[in-house]
């Protein structure tokens, strides 16, 4: 049984939205019976007042219980991997998503997931919460966050449904993939210095079903949101691009190329997966032939049987390799495809805001009213966006590196296994 | 194997050349000719190099040689030739007879054939074989003069014998089954191996795409750029490595193919035995019926219904002189038949003995060769994995530097 310990660290300051706070580094330390000590890594980019750093983390998380040291690791297949940074501190919000269940009502069938939250934060009334949420609730949360922080990078949600292949919405594999993605989604929000204190987020984690539905109804209606969109489109059409600072043009170009490359990589990875699967299937036929042959031979019969055994083991090693691919590389690539879409969206929104700024500046040139207020407000937003982007960029590089490092070491292991198994 | 030609002489098929010429029907055609070089070994120990004799032969001449050998030495398992057409190809290999890779592999196969014949205790002493190696002109005529084609058994006769033979040697029946099994299992194995090779090729080559995308991507990245670039390079190396690996595997496939064709040679020996046995049985049957006839004529009793009996009953018996003449003829025939039977029996027994001796020799050779082939296959796989490890370890380093 694995034991977990925790290292006491300075408590997190409670922060409100948009309030200035010192940039902080947060890490959790997890001790296991056999694994190395691991900690979350956070990149603190700048010391400005607006703390908009985005936490970086590896893809897979596990249930970490900050209170009882003998809670068993959740049965999910994810492994927790963190890297050491200086000054480990404590995360105070731990979320897991698990236990999908389907509910059948008169109108529809849907799946709910259990969301378990454990926290030490003061503003939470209790230290543990367990609620059930369905996909629609997650969508709602995401749109609220986007509304409140149009220029921050909100983590991606798994898609509503996959276009190709999946017929059954409640296919087990699909549910599991979605569950993992939802888990990641919530944890990324929790690690984000600003988003984590969002009120809607808190309600999402803590409210009972009926509370949540009544809260949902309070938000700005669909019509007003549509109005916003129309204005936004209009303003962007009006040539918000002409004043765009150099940096954002660069970012736009970068994102275009990046998203192209990521899509290609995703295709390649899927192709490799398919080829490996085909290879495995052929190997499955290859082995038994040798066994069959050994039946008619006397002297070389044993060698043939040995070869057949090795081929079978190769098959299994290949299967493990494929599993490694599908568990790590493919989801990671997929997430970044979504991310690239999100980032394009963020850049667009930034452009919109700038558009507003520009149009207001133009208007002010004519009217000279409320000048300071507007431009200041808009300038601030711009800076926010800037910093958010930088933070994400730098930090995801490191993040990706860790990811790929893991993937490759899986491959190396497979190659080594192959070697061992191929000896006659 | 003391007096083997192989020990006395170095034989190589060293080159292959495309030629054009006119064939029997006076039509222009392109074919490949192979250079056979031979050099006597003994004089080398005296410090001098014996002169190399060489001549050119084409595949059809090899075929002629082999046909001659298998007819003349029907009790021997004659080594097979490499395949006429490329079989069991996976998609990268072309099935074209003119393809340089195919020609190269065939060259090796032909050399192997000559070496096997030269190291066979019986076959190496054959004069036609020797002439094949040494005498360019007039060889074809020489072969045809032996009239071996007349001795060849017709396929139909052999098939008939296989079905009708009553008492073949059990060992040969078993051998026949074994060679059938061997043939089917090896051809199945080769087919699947070709498919496996295809898939493996696919896996490796797709990784090459990584190389391209990585290097394109590295153009827009700052910190990650170098790591990506070098990782991409390693992906390219990985993708390219499969070509050599699979080429080596072809060699293994060729070794298996040789034994696939050997199975056919084994069956040929079994067929010969069946044919001889059937011949023997027919001769014995014939003799028995003649003896019976004789007896009937002599004693005047008709034990079996015969047209002759009927007609003689209807049209009157034969005169005693006629009968005497007939009996005499029959007795002569019977005597002939008995001698023939005796010699056939002897022949048959000799055949069985010498064939079985050669079969034992073949079995040992087969076990030895196949074992070696399997071992070398395993070694190949190990080296493939080692290469894989190297590439991925390098890639890992690059990734960790990103």
PDB file of C-alpha atoms in Angstrom, chain A residues 250 253-254 257-258 260-262 264-265 268-269 271-272 274-276 278-280 282-283 285-286 289-290 292-293 295-300 303-304 307 311 321 325 329 333 393-394 396-398 400-401 404-405 407-409 411-412 415-416 418-419 422-424, chain B residues 178 181-182 185-186 188-189 192-193 195-196 198-204 206-207 209-210 212-214 216-217 220-224 228 235 238 249 252 256 363 366-368 370-371 374-375 377-378 381-382 384-386 388-389 392-393 395-396 399-402:
ATOM      1  CA  UNK A 250       3.686  37.335 -34.192  1.00  0.00           C
ATOM      2  CA  UNK A 253       1.328  33.656 -36.919  1.00  0.00           C
ATOM      3  CA  UNK A 254       2.887  31.370 -34.407  1.00  0.00           C
ATOM      4  CA  UNK A 257       1.750  27.389 -37.672  1.00  0.00           C
ATOM      5  CA  UNK A 258       1.612  25.665 -34.335  1.00  0.00           C
ATOM      6  CA  UNK A 260      -1.060  23.198 -38.206  1.00  0.00           C
ATOM      7  CA  UNK A 261       1.887  21.246 -36.849  1.00  0.00           C
ATOM      8  CA  UNK A 262      -0.024  19.884 -33.919  1.00  0.00           C
ATOM      9  CA  UNK A 264      -0.153  16.938 -38.334  1.00  0.00           C
ATOM     10  CA  UNK A 265       1.467  15.337 -35.323  1.00  0.00           C
ATOM     11  CA  UNK A 268       0.937  10.935 -37.537  1.00  0.00           C
ATOM     12  CA  UNK A 269       0.486   9.557 -34.066  1.00  0.00           C
ATOM     13  CA  UNK A 271      -1.304   6.552 -38.097  1.00  0.00           C
ATOM     14  CA  UNK A 272       1.518   5.019 -36.111  1.00  0.00           C
ATOM     15  CA  UNK A 274      -2.890   2.008 -36.553  1.00  0.00           C
ATOM     16  CA  UNK A 275       0.224   0.583 -38.149  1.00  0.00           C
ATOM     17  CA  UNK A 276       1.355  -0.867 -34.884  1.00  0.00           C
ATOM     18  CA  UNK A 278      -1.853  -4.035 -37.812  1.00  0.00           C
ATOM     19  CA  UNK A 279       1.664  -5.234 -37.106  1.00  0.00           C
ATOM     20  CA  UNK A 280       0.507  -6.772 -33.870  1.00  0.00           C
ATOM     21  CA  UNK A 282       0.041 -10.090 -38.163  1.00  0.00           C
ATOM     22  CA  UNK A 283       2.432 -11.137 -35.457  1.00  0.00           C
ATOM     23  CA  UNK A 285      -0.634 -15.175 -36.751  1.00  0.00           C
ATOM     24  CA  UNK A 286       3.114 -15.453 -37.193  1.00  0.00           C
ATOM     25  CA  UNK A 289       2.853 -21.109 -37.442  1.00  0.00           C
ATOM     26  CA  UNK A 290       6.133 -21.894 -35.802  1.00  0.00           C
ATOM     27  CA  UNK A 292       2.593 -25.850 -35.956  1.00  0.00           C
ATOM     28  CA  UNK A 293       5.850 -26.488 -37.730  1.00  0.00           C
ATOM     29  CA  UNK A 295       4.935 -30.488 -34.512  1.00  0.00           C
ATOM     30  CA  UNK A 296       6.305 -32.118 -37.655  1.00  0.00           C
ATOM     31  CA  UNK A 297       9.965 -31.691 -36.767  1.00  0.00           C
ATOM     32  CA  UNK A 298      12.082 -33.622 -34.320  1.00  0.00           C
ATOM     33  CA  UNK A 299      15.465 -32.030 -34.068  1.00  0.00           C
ATOM     34  CA  UNK A 300      14.538 -28.400 -34.564  1.00  0.00           C
ATOM     35  CA  UNK A 303      13.988 -24.083 -31.401  1.00  0.00           C
ATOM     36  CA  UNK A 304      10.813 -23.479 -33.323  1.00  0.00           C
ATOM     37  CA  UNK A 307      10.831 -18.752 -31.509  1.00  0.00           C
ATOM     38  CA  UNK A 311       7.109 -13.814 -31.148  1.00  0.00           C
ATOM     39  CA  UNK A 321       3.680   0.205 -26.592  1.00  0.00           C
ATOM     40  CA  UNK A 325       0.748   5.838 -27.011  1.00  0.00           C
ATOM     41  CA  UNK A 329       0.717  10.926 -26.463  1.00  0.00           C
ATOM     42  CA  UNK A 333      -1.797  16.006 -28.667  1.00  0.00           C
ATOM     43  CA  UNK A 393       3.842  29.802 -23.938  1.00  0.00           C
ATOM     44  CA  UNK A 394       6.854  29.436 -21.779  1.00  0.00           C
ATOM     45  CA  UNK A 396       3.735  24.756 -21.837  1.00  0.00           C
ATOM     46  CA  UNK A 397       7.066  24.196 -23.464  1.00  0.00           C
ATOM     47  CA  UNK A 398       8.389  22.756 -20.279  1.00  0.00           C
ATOM     48  CA  UNK A 400       5.367  19.327 -23.144  1.00  0.00           C
ATOM     49  CA  UNK A 401       8.928  18.398 -22.670  1.00  0.00           C
ATOM     50  CA  UNK A 404       7.278  13.741 -24.361  1.00  0.00           C
ATOM     51  CA  UNK A 405      10.028  12.646 -22.110  1.00  0.00           C
ATOM     52  CA  UNK A 407       6.367   9.000 -23.780  1.00  0.00           C
ATOM     53  CA  UNK A 408       9.795   8.394 -25.101  1.00  0.00           C
ATOM     54  CA  UNK A 409      10.922   6.594 -22.042  1.00  0.00           C
ATOM     55  CA  UNK A 411       9.239   3.623 -26.015  1.00  0.00           C
ATOM     56  CA  UNK A 412      12.730   3.013 -24.811  1.00  0.00           C
ATOM     57  CA  UNK A 415      12.647  -1.420 -27.105  1.00  0.00           C
ATOM     58  CA  UNK A 416      14.527  -2.820 -24.165  1.00  0.00           C
ATOM     59  CA  UNK A 418      11.942  -6.310 -27.090  1.00  0.00           C
ATOM     60  CA  UNK A 419      15.591  -6.992 -26.724  1.00  0.00           C
ATOM     61  CA  UNK A 422      13.890 -11.579 -28.628  1.00  0.00           C
ATOM     62  CA  UNK A 423      16.702 -13.659 -27.269  1.00  0.00           C
ATOM     63  CA  UNK A 424      16.074 -17.131 -28.371  1.00  0.00           C
TER      64      UNK A 424
ATOM     65  CA  UNK B 178       6.260 -34.907 -43.892  1.00  0.00           C
ATOM     66  CA  UNK B 181       3.482 -30.636 -44.201  1.00  0.00           C
ATOM     67  CA  UNK B 182       6.825 -28.965 -44.545  1.00  0.00           C
ATOM     68  CA  UNK B 185       3.956 -24.730 -43.239  1.00  0.00           C
ATOM     69  CA  UNK B 186       6.916 -23.001 -44.812  1.00  0.00           C
ATOM     70  CA  UNK B 188       2.360 -20.165 -44.871  1.00  0.00           C
ATOM     71  CA  UNK B 189       5.203 -18.839 -42.784  1.00  0.00           C
ATOM     72  CA  UNK B 192       2.840 -14.148 -43.094  1.00  0.00           C
ATOM     73  CA  UNK B 193       6.422 -13.029 -42.779  1.00  0.00           C
ATOM     74  CA  UNK B 195       2.914  -9.313 -44.331  1.00  0.00           C
ATOM     75  CA  UNK B 196       4.723  -8.713 -41.046  1.00  0.00           C
ATOM     76  CA  UNK B 198       5.119  -4.863 -44.711  1.00  0.00           C
ATOM     77  CA  UNK B 199       3.603  -3.679 -41.437  1.00  0.00           C
ATOM     78  CA  UNK B 200       6.908  -3.166 -39.766  1.00  0.00           C
ATOM     79  CA  UNK B 201       7.995  -1.120 -42.727  1.00  0.00           C
ATOM     80  CA  UNK B 202       4.897   1.007 -42.314  1.00  0.00           C
ATOM     81  CA  UNK B 203       5.520   1.646 -38.632  1.00  0.00           C
ATOM     82  CA  UNK B 204       9.066   2.749 -39.227  1.00  0.00           C
ATOM     83  CA  UNK B 206       5.531   6.853 -40.585  1.00  0.00           C
ATOM     84  CA  UNK B 207       7.975   7.887 -37.900  1.00  0.00           C
ATOM     85  CA  UNK B 209       6.974  12.043 -40.886  1.00  0.00           C
ATOM     86  CA  UNK B 210       7.734  13.040 -37.363  1.00  0.00           C
ATOM     87  CA  UNK B 212       9.666  16.438 -41.137  1.00  0.00           C
ATOM     88  CA  UNK B 213       7.042  17.982 -38.870  1.00  0.00           C
ATOM     89  CA  UNK B 214       9.482  18.386 -36.019  1.00  0.00           C
ATOM     90  CA  UNK B 216       9.148  22.503 -39.519  1.00  0.00           C
ATOM     91  CA  UNK B 217       7.898  23.091 -36.030  1.00  0.00           C
ATOM     92  CA  UNK B 220       8.825  28.635 -34.982  1.00  0.00           C
ATOM     93  CA  UNK B 221      10.020  27.640 -31.544  1.00  0.00           C
ATOM     94  CA  UNK B 222      12.762  29.344 -29.626  1.00  0.00           C
ATOM     95  CA  UNK B 223      13.724  27.241 -26.650  1.00  0.00           C
ATOM     96  CA  UNK B 224      12.324  24.029 -27.998  1.00  0.00           C
ATOM     97  CA  UNK B 228      13.006  19.349 -31.766  1.00  0.00           C
ATOM     98  CA  UNK B 235      13.303  10.015 -36.271  1.00  0.00           C
ATOM     99  CA  UNK B 238      14.912   5.423 -37.341  1.00  0.00           C
ATOM    100  CA  UNK B 249      15.562 -10.606 -43.425  1.00  0.00           C
ATOM    101  CA  UNK B 252      16.563 -15.504 -44.038  1.00  0.00           C
ATOM    102  CA  UNK B 256      13.567 -20.986 -45.822  1.00  0.00           C
ATOM    103  CA  UNK B 363      17.691 -34.805 -42.808  1.00  0.00           C
ATOM    104  CA  UNK B 366      18.243 -29.839 -43.072  1.00  0.00           C
ATOM    105  CA  UNK B 367      18.305 -29.820 -39.300  1.00  0.00           C
ATOM    106  CA  UNK B 368      21.659 -28.207 -39.245  1.00  0.00           C
ATOM    107  CA  UNK B 370      17.426 -24.678 -40.386  1.00  0.00           C
ATOM    108  CA  UNK B 371      18.785 -24.392 -36.909  1.00  0.00           C
ATOM    109  CA  UNK B 374      16.627 -19.679 -37.003  1.00  0.00           C
ATOM    110  CA  UNK B 375      19.532 -18.595 -34.880  1.00  0.00           C
ATOM    111  CA  UNK B 377      17.031 -14.736 -37.537  1.00  0.00           C
ATOM    112  CA  UNK B 378      17.000 -14.268 -33.804  1.00  0.00           C
ATOM    113  CA  UNK B 381      15.982  -9.319 -34.413  1.00  0.00           C
ATOM    114  CA  UNK B 382      18.259  -8.575 -31.520  1.00  0.00           C
ATOM    115  CA  UNK B 384      17.205  -4.546 -34.836  1.00  0.00           C
ATOM    116  CA  UNK B 385      16.163  -3.909 -31.277  1.00  0.00           C
ATOM    117  CA  UNK B 386      19.580  -2.660 -30.323  1.00  0.00           C
ATOM    118  CA  UNK B 388      15.952   0.850 -31.944  1.00  0.00           C
ATOM    119  CA  UNK B 389      17.212   1.360 -28.425  1.00  0.00           C
ATOM    120  CA  UNK B 392      15.212   6.184 -29.002  1.00  0.00           C
ATOM    121  CA  UNK B 393      17.791   6.843 -26.333  1.00  0.00           C
ATOM    122  CA  UNK B 395      15.715  10.925 -29.171  1.00  0.00           C
ATOM    123  CA  UNK B 396      14.967  10.833 -25.477  1.00  0.00           C
ATOM    124  CA  UNK B 399      13.439  15.637 -25.988  1.00  0.00           C
ATOM    125  CA  UNK B 400      14.653  16.191 -22.510  1.00  0.00           C
ATOM    126  CA  UNK B 401      16.671  19.113 -23.690  1.00  0.00           C
ATOM    127  CA  UNK B 402      13.658  20.828 -25.179  1.00  0.00           C
TER     128      UNK B 402
END
